[in-house]
Every structure is written in C-alpha cells, then in structure tokens.
C-alpha cells in the first residue's frame, strides 16, 4: 500500500506533514499522530471530528457530512474526519470540537437511606491519626473520589455526619477511545485493552496520590465501583464476552486490584456487580438507598441516569434490575454539547412554546439548523437522541413494575440517581415523559449514590455481605427480550 502526504494545520500549531497509508481513515491518522478527540469514534453521529480541506481538495460530502454541516460549510471544504479516507496527498485544517468538560458530581442528598434524617455530607479537617478510606466512583465519563473518615461511616448509619476529608475528580481518560461503553469494548477488541487499562490505572494513581499527599497519610483502604465493563478493563479481564450475546462477564465478584506480593500499599478493592449491564456502581447505589433488605417489603424504584440508564424495582420480596443504553443523551447531548439536564429543561420549554410538537419534530424554521438559545443549539438529532433514551427508561420502569405486579399507587419512593439526576428538574423530566407521569410526585433526585454506597461498603464490613447477597438475589431483566418492550418503547417516544 502506498503512502500519501497529509499536511495538517491547526490553529496555534506548526504545520505537520504525516505519511499516511492510502485508504486510512483521516480520524485514525490524526489520532495516531497525537490529535486526540473525545468523540463517537467514527460512527458519524457526534459531529466533533471536523476537518477542513484546503485548496478545493475536499472529497464529495456523504450523508453524515450533510447532517453535520451547512451547505456553506460543505462548500468551504468542511468534512467529518471519520467519514473519509486518505486517497491522495492533501492538506487539511483540524477543527475538532472539544467536548464540554462534564463535572463529576460527588454530592448526594440527605434522607436517601436509613435513618431518614441522616446528613451525609460534611467536610472536616482530618484529626490526628484518624484512619480514612478512599471511595472511587469509576464512571464511563468521569472518575470521582472521596476520602472519608472511617469512623463516620457507622456514625452516618446512626444518623450522624459522614466526614469527607477530601475530594478528587477527573474525566475518565479512556474517553479518547470513545464516549460510551461499547466504543471502549470495541477498542479493547481491536488490541487496545492494555492501553485502556493503563490509562485508567494512571488516573486512579494520580487521584489517590493527590488525596494521600493532601491528608499527609495513606488511606486504610481504597474501594472502587464501576459498571461491569469499566471494572473489567481496569482489572485487565477479557471483555470479549461482554460485547456479544449472551453477555457473560468474566467476574462479578468483589475483586482486588493489586494482589501481587510486591504490592505493599493499602488494599484496593472493587465492589461486586449484578450482571454484564448492571454493575457494581448500581449495586453500590442500591445499598446507599437502603435496598437489599431480604424482605424488600416496601415498593421502591431506583433509576440511575448516566451513559447507561440502569433501573431497579423492589417489592413483594423481590429485587429486579435492568439496563438500557442511553448513549450520550443524558451526558451532554449528542452534537450540540448541551448538558443532559439543560436538554430536558430546554425540551420542556420548547414543548410549552410550540417549537417542537409532541412527536419531537422541530418547527420548519428550525429544522435545518436547529434552535438556538444563548450559546446552546439544539438540533433535531439531539432531540431524537434524548427521545430514544427517555422512551427506553420509561418503558423499562413500566416493565419492571409489571414484573412485580405493582401499580404506581403501590410505589412509595423513586430514587433518581447519577450526577445527571442530581441537577434534574423533576417536574420538567415528568413533562417530557422520562418516567410515568403518575410517579412524578414520588421522585427524589439523590445524586451520586454509587460514591456513597462505595463509602459504606468500604467503611463497614458488615455491609459487604449484605451487598453480595443483594447482587446474588437480584433478578436481571433483559429489556430487549421482554415481550411488549418494543411497543412500549415506541409508545413512549412522544413527549
Ligand atoms: S467521530 Fe466523526 S462524527 Fe463522531
């Protein structure tokens, strides 16, 4: 295969000439030469991999280009780097759209577990030799950590304060291999597994090191919870079976990150998970919200909104979990870089003012270029992405309730978890149909319950058995296999 010369221009940088194999995709060529980008990794849906061909050298635009760019931009040589291959010597200008920095939410709200009056958040300076643990929420998008006084974990369960000595958060560096779980699994299958593991291990070491230096002593233990794919990648476990039917994880047990004899530091444990799609982060969230009682008498629902939408329903002695891929819809909009919470508020407003109709269709005047509010632009594509995600969540909640044979009036409380959930305007979420309308007045946004549950798990050994029991007892529902899911999903697409 012959090589072609690609001259790369980027504002503020010197021109660079790359020898690229003929036929290589521009995005891969750029990424391999240090032009990093968090994107949909070549699906043509995020619109972030923008390049501009110089000197009329642009190839004919494809369908994805026509969606991403205006006619004027197409004439000006703009194309998506993931949609075109190197065919000849050329010159391109890199105009990548950097993703918005998503804030890692470490907050959680009071009243989410027994005792109801517990105040889970209070910062204090470390006192003397007081031991602490570090809890890690290993998210697909962000990594959040808290250093918590060990003694306060039990105090909190008795209604006292949880003493948080320090916090750390960063973006998950694996984002450069794609923003969602499937892209990471694909990258691992393409031989990048070791790089993915190294990237996240480095990020964890940095955060743990920073907290340790700040507090002047090492933690007594470090506990982390992530979804099943994140834990597998971190542990260097084979992820091949996670990406294909019947989606069997290598392990759902509690694991130890560095058990090698030469490692002398504090124990680094990973929480157990429930299934390939309902991971340890959800088990931790359920623990934090008081699920896991053997009798599960009161009917409660748990919805965690992030890159995936995971749901659980308890009642009548059962606990059933399920998950749906929400994509980036709940974590920043698709192309418009709009935070999910803002998206929901804006959609509610657009519905009120008739800018979109009940089917989600934008008025003619905005159909081509989208609707602009301040710096935010909402396109038809963004609206569709959120519609699909909210329809899947709503249909999932309905099917869980059906499986338990309970109605909305039986449900005592709905916990809406996840960083996104924390900032959510519950009324607006009900307006767009994120959950069945009859549940709206029972919804409490509880924030990052995965982090809180990990604190509890790490700080109180008696809760570890309870969590493992919860994982073993949980029934898992595969939405795609449920009769009636398709119809419900379609029926919930409208606002
Ligand atoms: S990477 Fe090209 S559109 Fe997302």
Coordinates of C-alpha atoms and ligand atoms in Angstrom, one line a residue:
X1 CA 0.0 0.0 0.0
X2 CA 1.4 3.4 -0.9
X3 CA 1.8 6.3 1.4
X4 CA 0.4 9.8 0.9
X5 CA 1.5 13.0 2.4
X6 CA -1.1 14.7 4.6
X7 CA -0.2 18.2 5.7
X8 CA -2.1 19.0 8.9
X9 CA -2.8 22.6 10.0
X10 CA -4.1 23.5 13.4
X11 CA -4.5 27.0 14.9
X12 CA -1.7 27.9 17.1
X13 CA 0.5 25.0 16.0
X14 CA 3.1 24.4 13.3
X15 CA 2.1 22.6 10.1
X16 CA 2.9 18.9 10.3
X17 CA 3.4 16.5 7.4
X18 CA 2.2 13.0 8.1
X19 CA 2.9 10.0 5.9
X20 CA -0.4 8.2 5.9
X21 CA -1.2 4.8 4.3
X22 CA -3.5 5.2 1.3
X23 CA -7.0 4.3 2.4
X24 CA -6.6 5.1 6.1
X25 CA -9.4 7.0 7.7
X26 CA -8.5 10.6 8.5
X27 CA -9.7 10.4 12.1
X28 CA -7.4 7.4 12.8
X29 CA -4.5 9.0 11.1
X30 CA -4.9 12.1 13.2
X31 CA -5.5 10.3 16.5
X32 CA -2.4 8.2 15.9
X33 CA -0.4 11.3 15.4
X34 CA -1.3 13.0 18.6
X35 CA -4.5 14.8 17.7
X36 CA -6.8 13.5 20.4
X37 CA -10.5 13.9 20.5
X38 CA -13.4 12.6 22.6
X39 CA -16.0 11.6 20.1
X40 CA -18.3 8.9 18.9
X41 CA -15.2 7.2 17.4
X42 CA -16.2 7.0 13.8
X43 CA -20.0 6.5 13.9
X44 CA -20.6 9.8 12.2
X45 CA -23.0 10.9 14.9
X46 CA -21.2 13.3 17.2
X47 CA -20.1 15.8 14.6
X48 CA -16.9 16.6 16.6
X49 CA -14.2 15.3 14.2
X50 CA -14.3 18.3 11.9
X51 CA -11.6 18.9 9.4
X52 CA -11.4 21.4 6.5
X53 CA -9.7 20.5 3.3
X54 CA -7.6 23.3 1.8
X55 CA -7.3 24.2 -1.8
X56 CA -10.6 22.7 -3.1
X57 CA -9.3 19.2 -2.2
X58 CA -12.4 18.1 -0.4
X59 CA -13.9 14.8 -1.3
X60 CA -17.6 14.6 -2.1
X61 CA -19.7 15.0 1.1
X62 CA -21.5 12.0 2.4
X63 CA -24.8 11.8 4.3
X64 CA -23.2 12.3 7.7
X65 CA -21.4 15.4 6.4
X66 CA -24.7 16.8 5.1
X67 CA -26.2 16.5 8.6
X68 CA -23.2 17.9 10.4
X69 CA -22.5 20.9 8.2
X70 CA -24.4 23.7 6.5
X71 CA -24.3 24.0 2.7
X72 CA -21.9 26.9 3.0
X73 CA -19.5 24.9 5.3
X74 CA -19.6 22.0 2.8
X75 CA -18.7 24.3 0.0
X76 CA -15.9 25.7 2.2
X77 CA -14.4 22.2 2.5
X78 CA -15.6 21.0 5.9
X79 CA -15.9 17.3 6.3
X80 CA -16.1 14.7 9.1
X81 CA -12.7 13.1 9.5
X82 CA -14.2 9.8 10.4
X83 CA -16.1 9.5 7.2
X84 CA -13.3 10.0 4.7
X85 CA -10.1 8.1 3.7
X86 CA -6.8 9.3 2.5
X87 CA -6.7 9.0 -1.3
X88 CA -4.0 11.4 -2.4
X89 CA -1.5 14.0 -1.0
X90 CA -3.6 16.7 0.7
X91 CA -3.8 19.5 3.2
X92 CA -6.3 19.6 6.0
X93 CA -7.1 22.0 8.8
X94 CA -8.0 20.3 12.1
X95 CA -11.2 21.9 13.6
X96 CA -12.1 19.3 16.2
X97 CA -14.9 20.3 18.5
X98 CA -13.7 19.6 22.0
X99 CA -16.3 18.1 24.3
X100 CA -17.6 20.0 27.2
X101 CA -15.9 19.1 30.5
X102 CA -18.6 17.2 32.4
X103 CA -18.5 17.9 36.1
X104 CA -18.0 14.8 38.2
X105 CA -20.8 15.0 40.8
X106 CA -19.7 13.8 44.2
X107 CA -22.8 15.1 46.0
X108 CA -25.6 13.0 47.4
X109 CA -28.6 14.1 49.3
X110 CA -29.9 13.5 52.8
X111 CA -32.7 11.2 53.5
X112 CA -31.7 8.6 51.0
X113 CA -31.1 5.8 53.4
X114 CA -32.0 4.9 57.0
X115 CA -32.0 6.9 59.1
X116 CA -34.0 9.3 57.0
X117 CA -32.7 12.3 58.8
X118 CA -29.0 11.5 58.2
X119 CA -26.9 14.3 56.9
X120 CA -24.5 12.6 54.6
X121 CA -22.2 15.5 53.7
X122 CA -20.0 17.5 55.9
X123 CA -16.4 18.4 55.4
X124 CA -13.9 18.5 58.2
X125 CA -10.1 18.5 58.5
X126 CA -8.5 15.2 59.4
X127 CA -7.9 14.9 63.1
X128 CA -4.7 13.3 64.4
X129 CA -4.4 9.7 63.3
X130 CA -7.9 9.2 62.3
X131 CA -8.0 6.5 59.6
X132 CA -9.8 7.1 56.4
X133 CA -10.8 5.2 53.3
X134 CA -11.0 6.4 49.7
X135 CA -14.2 5.6 47.7
X136 CA -14.0 5.8 43.9
X137 CA -16.9 6.1 41.5
X138 CA -15.3 4.8 38.3
X139 CA -17.7 6.3 35.8
X140 CA -17.6 5.9 32.0
X141 CA -17.3 9.6 31.7
X142 CA -15.9 10.8 35.0
X143 CA -14.0 9.4 37.9
X144 CA -14.9 10.8 41.3
X145 CA -13.2 10.1 44.6
X146 CA -13.8 10.9 48.3
X147 CA -11.6 10.4 51.3
X148 CA -13.9 9.6 54.2
X149 CA -13.2 9.2 57.9
X150 CA -13.7 5.5 58.7
X151 CA -15.4 6.1 62.0
X152 CA -18.0 8.3 60.4
X153 CA -19.4 5.6 58.1
X154 CA -21.0 3.8 61.1
X155 CA -21.9 7.2 62.6
X156 CA -23.7 8.1 59.5
X157 CA -25.8 5.0 59.6
X158 CA -26.9 6.0 63.1
X159 CA -27.9 9.4 61.8
X160 CA -24.6 11.3 62.2
X161 CA -22.4 13.1 59.7
X162 CA -20.2 11.5 57.1
X163 CA -16.8 13.3 57.4
X164 CA -15.4 13.9 53.9
X165 CA -11.7 14.9 54.2
X166 CA -11.1 15.5 50.6
X167 CA -12.4 15.0 47.1
X168 CA -10.9 14.5 43.7
X169 CA -12.4 14.1 40.3
X170 CA -11.2 13.9 36.7
X171 CA -12.5 12.9 33.3
X172 CA -12.1 9.2 32.6
X173 CA -9.0 9.2 30.2
X174 CA -10.5 6.2 28.4
X175 CA -12.8 8.7 26.7
X176 CA -10.3 9.1 23.9
X177 CA -11.3 5.6 22.8
X178 CA -15.0 6.6 22.7
X179 CA -17.5 8.2 25.0
X180 CA -19.7 5.1 25.6
X181 CA -19.1 1.6 26.9
X182 CA -19.5 -0.1 23.5
X183 CA -16.7 2.0 21.9
X184 CA -14.4 1.0 24.7
X185 CA -15.2 -2.6 24.3
X186 CA -14.6 -2.3 20.6
X187 CA -11.2 -0.6 21.3
X188 CA -10.3 -3.4 23.6
X189 CA -11.3 -6.0 20.9
X190 CA -9.1 -4.0 18.5
X191 CA -6.0 -4.6 20.6
X192 CA -6.1 -1.5 22.8
X193 CA -7.1 -3.2 26.1
X194 CA -3.7 -2.7 27.7
X195 CA -3.7 1.0 26.9
X196 CA -7.2 1.4 28.3
X197 CA -6.2 -0.4 31.5
X198 CA -3.0 1.7 31.8
X199 CA -4.9 5.0 31.2
X200 CA -7.4 4.4 33.9
X201 CA -4.8 3.0 36.4
X202 CA -2.7 6.1 35.9
X203 CA -5.7 8.3 36.6
X204 CA -6.6 6.4 39.7
X205 CA -3.0 6.6 41.0
X206 CA -2.9 10.3 40.4
X207 CA -6.2 10.9 42.4
X208 CA -5.2 8.5 45.2
X209 CA -1.7 10.1 45.4
X210 CA -3.1 13.6 45.5
X211 CA -5.6 12.8 48.3
X212 CA -2.9 11.0 50.2
X213 CA -0.5 13.9 49.9
X214 CA -3.2 16.4 51.0
X215 CA -4.1 14.3 54.1
X216 CA -0.4 13.5 54.9
X217 CA -1.1 9.8 55.3
X218 CA -2.1 6.8 53.4
X219 CA -5.7 5.6 53.4
X220 CA -6.6 2.4 55.2
X221 CA -8.3 1.1 52.1
X222 CA -9.5 2.1 48.7
X223 CA -12.8 0.9 47.3
X224 CA -14.0 1.4 43.7
X225 CA -17.2 0.7 41.9
X226 CA -17.8 1.0 38.2
X227 CA -20.0 -0.6 35.6
X228 CA -19.0 -4.1 34.7
X229 CA -17.1 -3.1 31.6
X230 CA -15.1 -0.4 33.4
X231 CA -14.2 -2.9 36.2
X232 CA -13.2 -5.5 33.6
X233 CA -11.0 -3.0 31.7
X234 CA -9.4 -1.8 34.9
X235 CA -8.7 -5.4 36.0
X236 CA -7.4 -6.4 32.6
X237 CA -10.1 -9.1 32.3
X238 CA -11.1 -10.3 28.9
X239 CA -14.0 -8.1 27.7
X240 CA -14.8 -10.1 24.6
X241 CA -17.8 -11.8 26.1
X242 CA -19.2 -8.6 27.4
X243 CA -19.8 -7.3 23.9
X244 CA -21.6 -10.2 22.4
X245 CA -24.6 -12.4 23.3
X246 CA -25.1 -13.9 25.9
X247 CA -23.0 -11.1 27.5
X248 CA -21.2 -13.1 30.1
X249 CA -18.8 -11.3 32.4
X250 CA -15.5 -13.0 33.5
X251 CA -16.2 -12.0 37.1
X252 CA -18.9 -10.2 39.1
X253 CA -17.3 -11.0 42.4
X254 CA -15.5 -8.5 44.7
X255 CA -12.0 -8.2 43.3
X256 CA -8.6 -6.9 44.4
X257 CA -6.8 -4.6 42.1
X258 CA -3.2 -5.2 43.1
X259 CA -2.9 -8.5 44.9
X260 CA 0.7 -9.1 43.7
X261 CA 3.0 -10.0 46.6
X262 CA 5.3 -7.0 45.8
X263 CA 2.4 -4.5 46.4
X264 CA 2.6 -3.2 49.9
X265 CA 0.1 -0.4 49.8
X266 CA -3.4 -0.2 51.1
X267 CA -5.9 -2.7 49.8
X268 CA -7.6 -1.6 46.6
X269 CA -10.9 -3.5 46.3
X270 CA -13.6 -3.4 43.6
X271 CA -17.2 -3.9 44.5
X272 CA -19.2 -6.9 43.2
X273 CA -21.7 -6.4 40.4
X274 CA -25.0 -7.9 39.4
X275 CA -24.8 -8.6 35.6
X276 CA -22.9 -7.5 32.5
X277 CA -25.2 -4.5 32.3
X278 CA -26.0 -3.8 35.9
X279 CA -22.6 -3.3 37.5
X280 CA -21.1 -2.6 40.9
X281 CA -21.9 1.1 40.6
X282 CA -25.6 0.2 40.7
X283 CA -25.1 -2.4 43.5
X284 CA -23.5 0.5 45.5
X285 CA -26.3 2.8 44.6
X286 CA -28.9 0.3 45.8
X287 CA -27.0 -0.2 49.0
X288 CA -26.9 3.6 49.6
X289 CA -30.6 3.9 49.0
X290 CA -31.5 1.2 51.5
X291 CA -32.3 -1.6 49.1
X292 CA -31.1 -5.1 49.8
X293 CA -33.3 -5.9 52.7
X294 CA -34.2 -9.6 52.4
X295 CA -37.9 -9.0 52.6
X296 CA -38.0 -6.0 50.3
X297 CA -41.5 -5.2 51.6
X298 CA -41.9 -1.6 50.5
X299 CA -42.2 -1.0 46.8
X300 CA -39.4 1.3 45.6
X301 CA -37.8 2.2 42.3
X302 CA -34.2 3.2 41.5
X303 CA -33.2 4.9 38.3
X304 CA -29.6 5.8 37.6
X305 CA -29.1 8.1 34.6
X306 CA -25.7 8.2 33.1
X307 CA -24.1 6.9 29.9
X308 CA -26.4 3.9 30.6
X309 CA -29.8 4.0 32.2
X310 CA -30.0 1.4 34.9
X311 CA -33.2 0.7 36.8
X312 CA -34.3 -1.5 39.7
X313 CA -37.6 -2.2 41.4
X314 CA -38.0 -3.8 44.8
X315 CA -41.2 -5.1 46.4
X316 CA -43.0 -8.2 47.4
X317 CA -39.7 -9.8 48.4
X318 CA -38.1 -9.4 45.0
X319 CA -35.5 -7.1 43.6
X320 CA -35.4 -6.8 39.7
X321 CA -32.8 -4.9 37.8
X322 CA -32.5 -3.9 34.2
X323 CA -30.5 -1.5 31.9
X324 CA -30.7 0.3 28.7
X325 CA -28.1 2.1 26.7
X326 CA -28.8 5.8 27.0
X327 CA -25.8 6.9 24.9
X328 CA -24.6 10.4 25.4
X329 CA -28.1 11.8 25.5
X330 CA -28.0 12.0 29.4
X331 CA -24.4 13.2 29.5
X332 CA -24.2 16.2 27.4
X333 CA -26.5 15.9 24.4
X334 CA -25.2 14.4 21.1
X335 CA -23.8 17.1 18.8
X336 CA -24.8 20.3 20.5
X337 CA -22.7 19.9 23.6
X338 CA -25.7 20.6 25.8
X339 CA -25.7 19.1 29.3
X340 CA -28.5 16.5 29.7
X341 CA -30.2 18.4 32.5
X342 CA -30.3 21.6 30.3
X343 CA -31.5 19.5 27.4
X344 CA -34.5 18.3 29.5
X345 CA -35.3 21.8 30.7
X346 CA -35.0 23.2 27.2
X347 CA -37.1 20.5 25.7
X348 CA -39.8 21.2 28.2
X349 CA -39.7 24.8 27.3
X350 CA -39.7 24.0 23.6
X351 CA -42.8 21.9 24.1
X352 CA -44.5 24.7 26.0
X353 CA -43.8 27.3 23.4
X354 CA -44.6 25.0 20.4
X355 CA -41.1 25.0 19.0
X356 CA -41.3 21.2 18.9
X357 CA -44.5 19.2 18.7
X358 CA -45.5 16.2 20.8
X359 CA -43.6 14.0 18.3
X360 CA -40.4 15.9 18.9
X361 CA -40.4 17.5 15.4
X362 CA -38.8 21.0 15.2
X363 CA -40.8 23.7 13.6
X364 CA -39.9 24.2 9.9
X365 CA -37.9 27.4 10.6
X366 CA -35.5 25.5 12.9
X367 CA -35.5 22.1 11.2
X368 CA -32.3 22.6 9.2
X369 CA -30.0 24.4 11.6
X370 CA -31.6 23.7 15.0
X371 CA -33.0 26.0 17.6
X372 CA -30.6 28.4 19.4
X373 CA -30.9 29.6 22.9
X374 CA -27.9 31.6 24.1
X375 CA -24.8 29.6 23.3
X376 CA -26.8 26.3 23.1
X377 CA -28.0 24.9 19.9
X378 CA -30.5 22.1 19.8
X379 CA -30.7 20.1 16.6
X380 CA -33.3 17.5 15.5
X381 CA -30.6 14.9 16.1
X382 CA -30.2 15.9 19.8
X383 CA -34.0 15.8 20.3
X384 CA -34.2 12.3 18.8
X385 CA -31.3 11.0 20.9
X386 CA -33.0 12.2 24.1
X387 CA -36.4 10.9 23.0
X388 CA -35.0 7.4 22.4
X389 CA -33.2 7.4 25.8
X390 CA -36.2 8.6 27.7
X391 CA -38.5 6.2 26.0
X392 CA -36.3 3.3 26.8
X393 CA -36.1 4.4 30.5
X394 CA -39.8 4.9 30.8
X395 CA -40.6 1.6 29.1
X396 CA -38.1 -0.1 31.3
X397 CA -39.7 1.3 34.5
X398 CA -43.1 0.2 33.3
X399 CA -41.9 -3.3 32.6
X400 CA -40.2 -3.6 36.0
X401 CA -43.4 -2.6 37.7
X402 CA -45.4 -5.0 35.6
X403 CA -43.0 -7.8 36.5
X404 CA -43.6 -7.1 40.2
X405 CA -47.3 -6.8 39.5
X406 CA -47.4 -3.3 41.2
X407 CA -49.0 -0.1 40.0
X408 CA -47.9 3.5 40.5
X409 CA -50.0 3.8 43.6
X410 CA -48.0 1.0 45.3
X411 CA -44.7 2.7 44.8
X412 CA -43.5 4.5 47.9
X413 CA -40.5 6.2 46.5
X414 CA -38.5 6.6 43.3
X415 CA -34.8 7.4 43.7
X416 CA -33.3 9.2 40.7
X417 CA -29.5 8.7 40.9
X418 CA -26.5 9.8 39.0
X419 CA -24.8 13.1 38.5
X420 CA -27.4 14.0 35.9
X421 CA -30.2 13.1 38.3
X422 CA -28.8 15.4 41.0
X423 CA -29.4 18.5 39.0
X424 CA -32.6 17.4 37.3
X425 CA -35.7 19.4 37.5
X426 CA -38.1 16.6 38.3
X427 CA -41.2 18.4 37.1
X428 CA -39.6 19.1 33.7
X429 CA -38.4 15.5 33.5
X430 CA -42.0 14.4 34.1
X431 CA -43.2 16.8 31.4
X432 CA -41.1 15.2 28.7
X433 CA -42.1 11.7 29.9
X434 CA -38.8 10.4 31.4
X435 CA -40.8 8.3 33.8
X436 CA -44.5 7.5 34.1
X437 CA -46.4 10.7 35.0
X438 CA -48.1 9.1 38.0
X439 CA -44.8 8.7 39.7
X440 CA -43.7 12.3 39.4
X441 CA -44.5 13.3 43.0
X442 CA -42.7 10.3 44.4
X443 CA -39.3 11.1 42.7
X444 CA -36.4 12.2 44.7
X445 CA -33.1 13.2 42.9
X446 CA -30.4 11.7 45.1
X447 CA -27.1 12.4 43.3
X448 CA -24.1 10.2 43.2
X449 CA -25.3 7.2 45.2
X450 CA -22.6 5.0 43.7
X451 CA -20.0 7.0 45.5
X452 CA -22.0 7.0 48.8
X453 CA -22.6 3.2 48.5
X454 CA -18.9 2.6 47.9
X455 CA -18.1 4.6 51.1
X456 CA -20.5 2.5 53.0
X457 CA -19.2 -0.8 51.5
X458 CA -15.6 0.1 52.2
X459 CA -16.1 1.5 55.6
X460 CA -18.4 -1.1 57.1
X461 CA -17.5 -4.8 56.6
X462 CA -21.0 -5.9 57.7
X463 CA -22.4 -4.1 54.6
X464 CA -20.2 -6.1 52.3
X465 CA -22.0 -9.4 52.9
X466 CA -25.3 -7.5 52.6
X467 CA -24.2 -6.2 49.2
X468 CA -23.0 -9.5 48.0
X469 CA -26.3 -11.0 49.0
X470 CA -28.1 -8.2 47.1
X471 CA -26.1 -9.0 44.0
X472 CA -26.9 -12.7 44.2
X473 CA -30.6 -12.2 44.9
X474 CA -31.2 -9.6 42.2
X475 CA -33.1 -10.9 39.2
X476 CA -32.0 -9.4 35.9
X477 CA -34.4 -8.5 33.2
X478 CA -33.2 -8.2 29.6
X479 CA -35.4 -5.5 28.2
X480 CA -34.8 -6.4 24.6
X481 CA -36.2 -9.9 25.3
X482 CA -39.3 -8.7 27.1
X483 CA -42.5 -9.2 25.1
X484 CA -44.0 -5.8 24.7
X485 CA -40.8 -3.8 25.2
X486 CA -40.8 -2.7 21.6
X487 CA -44.4 -1.5 21.6
X488 CA -44.0 0.3 24.9
X489 CA -40.8 1.9 23.7
X490 CA -42.4 3.2 20.6
X491 CA -45.4 4.4 22.5
X492 CA -43.2 6.4 24.9
X493 CA -41.2 8.2 22.1
X494 CA -43.6 11.1 22.0
X495 CA -43.4 13.8 24.6
Ligands
LIG1 S1 -16.0 10.8 15.3 FE1 -16.7 11.6 13.4 S2 -18.8 12.1 13.8 FE2 -18.1 11.3 15.7

